[in-house]
Amino acid sequence: MLRRLLTPRWLGALALAALYAVGAYQLGHWQYGRHEFKVERNALLDAHYRADPVPATTVLGDEPVDRAEDDWTRVSAVGRYDGEQLLVRNRPNNNVFGYEVLAPLVLDDGRTVVVDRGWVPNSERGASVRPEVPDAPSGEISVVGWVRPLETTQRKTLPEGQVANISLPDVESAWGRDVLDGYVVLDSERAADGSTPARPQPLERPDRSLGPHQAYAFQWWLSMPVGLLLIWLGIRRELREEDLDRPVKPKKVRIWDEEDY
């Protein structure tokens, strides 16, 4: 079998098997990396999502939100909504598409926080018609929510009052003012008199599923020796077929054996 393996045909197959094994190892490593990323994300959610809120300005500022440290930090802020609400197009919520509703919360120091107040479905007359959206409350409002990093811009031209992404240039251009980098997904609002204003539907909770990445990683790693196994089976079959095709020498009959007939 070893001599057969050292023939050009099977050496080529061996090289392909080695390449496959290396590729399977790398793909398994990538899948396991995705699994570890989601494990770390869930640990971050566990630490931040139900924690006591901290002032929003301790997380939001002129620098982008640090995904590894500050994403989903629970924060609070007090201010006044001042300006038109923006609709973010093509946003799913519980597997239904509609709009996320952004409002500018102006703090006492004059800085503006982007607050994602929730979600509304598309109008029954189609996505081109603006849906009904609860107005942002007037007067002083206390907000509690979770910090998220801003998105990248797609630089799309949309109807007035709509944006394609929650991005710094899109939001600042629509509102005509500077905003802090990052935004707050609304958990609750409370007016100065203690009442809870009407608001759009809350967004879905963050996805905590780990997905199949760990299982895929083990599948790739377990498949690494498949090429070698196929080579062994192929050579074994060839040798067996050659044995079957080899002519059988007639058995030599001795004289005394002939006399027995």
XYZ file of C-alpha atoms in Angstrom:
261
model
C 0.000 0.000 0.000
C 2.844 2.410 0.776
C 4.442 1.824 -2.620
C 1.099 2.543 -4.299
C 0.703 5.744 -2.293
C 4.053 7.001 -3.636
C 2.833 6.932 -7.249
C 2.154 10.301 -8.949
C -1.611 9.750 -9.016
C -1.975 9.107 -5.317
C 0.616 11.702 -4.325
C -1.568 14.262 -6.099
C -4.599 13.001 -4.192
C -2.587 13.220 -0.968
C -1.741 16.857 -1.706
C -5.446 17.650 -2.261
C -6.337 15.862 0.977
C -3.746 17.946 2.836
C -5.117 21.173 1.319
C -8.636 20.183 2.335
C -7.495 19.424 5.886
C -5.852 22.861 6.177
C -8.953 24.563 4.748
C -11.257 22.637 7.095
C -9.102 23.640 10.065
C -9.234 27.319 9.085
C -12.999 27.253 8.501
C -13.515 25.544 11.844
C -11.325 28.156 13.521
C -13.384 30.945 11.892
C -16.677 29.383 12.985
C -15.401 28.970 16.529
C -14.315 32.601 16.517
C -17.895 33.587 15.627
C -19.106 31.456 18.541
C -16.689 33.123 20.962
C -17.751 36.565 19.715
C -21.396 35.789 20.556
C -20.444 34.397 23.951
C -18.591 37.652 24.708
C -21.560 39.673 23.392
C -23.915 37.845 25.757
C -21.559 38.433 28.673
C -21.613 42.145 27.808
C -25.414 42.108 27.708
C -25.549 40.355 31.069
C -23.355 43.061 32.568
C -25.120 46.047 30.974
C -28.717 45.330 30.026
C -30.335 45.254 33.486
C -27.741 47.334 35.321
C -28.594 50.561 37.078
C -28.532 53.424 34.546
C -25.619 55.817 34.426
C -25.752 59.379 32.994
C -25.841 59.232 29.208
C -23.055 61.793 28.841
C -20.611 59.466 30.625
C -20.872 57.145 27.614
C -21.951 59.379 24.731
C -19.659 62.117 23.529
C -17.679 63.254 20.520
C -16.011 59.855 20.071
C -17.769 56.747 18.683
C -19.240 54.304 21.188
C -16.787 51.541 22.099
C -18.555 48.329 21.063
C -16.356 46.204 23.310
C -16.962 48.309 26.436
C -20.022 50.537 26.131
C -22.492 48.825 23.803
C -25.881 48.253 25.501
C -24.889 50.284 28.560
C -28.058 51.328 30.378
C -28.170 55.119 30.671
C -30.482 57.918 31.774
C -30.897 61.504 30.603
C -33.160 64.473 31.302
C -34.013 67.061 28.666
C -36.595 68.235 26.165
C -37.455 66.878 22.757
C -36.848 69.707 20.327
C -37.285 69.063 16.612
C -39.006 66.840 14.088
C -38.942 63.098 14.596
C -37.071 61.170 11.909
C -38.170 57.857 10.440
C -35.547 55.219 9.687
C -36.756 53.128 6.750
C -36.897 49.355 6.259
C -36.525 48.349 9.896
C -37.799 44.931 11.036
C -39.438 44.394 14.408
C -40.746 40.916 15.244
C -40.220 40.024 11.564
C -42.428 42.882 10.305
C -40.936 45.823 8.394
C -41.631 49.432 9.266
C -39.801 52.482 10.639
C -37.758 53.253 13.729
C -38.577 56.670 15.174
C -35.757 59.025 16.179
C -36.189 62.132 18.314
C -33.621 64.800 19.338
C -33.342 65.080 23.132
C -31.710 68.400 24.058
C -29.968 68.252 27.421
C -29.606 71.120 29.893
C -26.104 71.823 28.604
C -27.403 72.217 25.029
C -26.019 68.977 23.653
C -28.352 66.690 21.694
C -28.837 62.966 22.204
C -30.392 60.820 19.481
C -33.194 58.768 21.073
C -34.698 55.826 19.218
C -38.228 55.944 20.672
C -39.388 52.698 19.043
C -40.988 51.299 15.930
C -44.101 51.836 13.807
C -45.341 49.589 10.975
C -45.581 50.718 7.369
C -48.768 52.489 6.402
C -51.560 50.241 5.107
C -51.414 52.362 1.938
C -47.825 51.351 1.279
C -44.286 52.187 2.301
C -44.358 55.429 0.291
C -47.015 56.891 2.640
C -45.869 58.217 6.010
C -47.394 56.163 8.831
C -49.021 57.615 11.914
C -46.417 58.223 14.600
C -47.052 59.209 18.247
C -45.754 62.726 18.857
C -42.749 63.240 21.075
C -43.890 64.619 24.449
C -43.387 68.298 25.231
C -41.775 69.686 28.354
C -39.084 68.124 30.483
C -38.757 64.360 30.030
C -36.672 61.720 31.787
C -35.354 58.990 29.537
C -33.879 55.579 30.358
C -32.473 53.386 27.618
C -29.485 51.569 26.166
C -26.540 53.028 24.271
C -25.834 51.764 20.758
C -23.129 52.827 18.275
C -24.183 54.892 15.288
C -24.319 53.221 11.880
C -22.533 54.040 8.643
C -24.260 56.227 6.095
C -25.610 54.928 2.777
C -25.913 58.471 1.365
C -29.376 57.789 -0.053
C -31.754 60.533 -1.143
C -35.015 59.978 0.728
C -38.200 61.965 1.339
C -37.957 64.730 3.926
C -38.126 63.402 7.462
C -36.660 60.005 6.580
C -33.166 58.518 6.777
C -31.783 55.183 5.617
C -29.509 54.643 8.616
C -28.965 55.980 12.103
C -25.724 57.624 11.036
C -24.070 60.821 12.191
C -24.082 62.675 8.828
C -27.658 61.651 7.965
C -29.118 62.656 11.343
C -27.149 65.900 11.644
C -28.100 66.890 8.094
C -31.799 66.188 8.689
C -31.934 68.075 11.997
C -29.431 70.781 11.128
C -27.574 70.393 14.428
C -24.680 68.504 15.978
C -25.494 65.375 17.978
C -23.506 63.202 20.342
C -21.882 60.155 18.743
C -24.039 57.137 19.520
C -27.747 56.854 20.215
C -30.098 55.612 22.938
C -32.661 52.852 22.379
C -35.582 53.870 24.579
C -36.595 51.715 27.519
C -38.891 54.187 29.277
C -39.919 57.839 29.303
C -41.416 59.795 32.185
C -42.772 63.328 32.134
C -42.188 65.825 34.961
C -45.625 65.036 36.419
C -44.768 61.320 36.573
C -46.923 60.288 33.607
C -45.770 57.967 30.845
C -46.258 59.505 27.379
C -47.551 57.548 24.391
C -44.725 56.125 22.337
C -44.076 53.856 19.336
C -43.826 50.099 19.882
C -40.684 49.061 21.800
C -37.978 47.404 19.746
C -37.163 43.727 20.035
C -34.764 42.740 22.763
C -31.210 42.064 21.588
C -30.597 38.667 20.062
C -28.900 36.354 22.563
C -28.799 33.200 20.444
C -25.388 31.618 19.950
C -26.314 30.083 16.603
C -24.790 26.901 15.139
C -21.209 28.219 14.901
C -19.754 25.891 17.539
C -21.360 22.830 15.930
C -20.105 23.932 12.498
C -16.593 24.337 13.905
C -16.537 20.773 15.245
C -17.976 19.464 11.959
C -15.166 21.088 9.982
C -12.493 19.802 12.364
C -13.897 16.282 12.391
C -13.893 16.255 8.583
C -10.162 17.026 8.347
C -9.069 13.354 7.942
C -11.776 12.549 5.368
C -9.379 12.972 2.440
C -6.875 10.559 3.950
C -9.633 8.036 4.618
C -10.801 8.214 1.001
C -7.241 7.702 -0.235
C -6.816 4.631 1.977
C -10.106 3.168 0.731
C -9.189 3.931 -2.899
C -5.779 2.267 -2.711
C -7.224 -0.711 -0.853
C -9.845 -1.155 -3.565
C -7.272 -0.918 -6.360
C -5.093 -3.565 -4.757
C -8.049 -5.862 -4.240
C -9.153 -5.507 -7.882
C -5.623 -6.268 -9.078
C -5.611 -9.447 -6.992
C -8.894 -10.524 -8.569
C -7.625 -9.831 -12.126
C -4.342 -11.674 -11.625
C -4.479 -15.090 -13.450
C -4.564 -18.054 -11.140
C -1.886 -20.669 -11.802
C -3.325 -24.188 -12.185
C -2.679 -26.411 -9.266
C 0.080 -28.888 -9.919
C -1.236 -32.457 -9.800
C 1.077 -35.087 -8.454
C 1.308 -38.547 -10.088
C -0.013 -40.371 -7.070
C -2.965 -37.961 -6.982
C -3.820 -38.940 -10.593
C -3.716 -42.612 -9.700
C -6.502 -42.037 -7.229
C -8.954 -41.354 -10.073
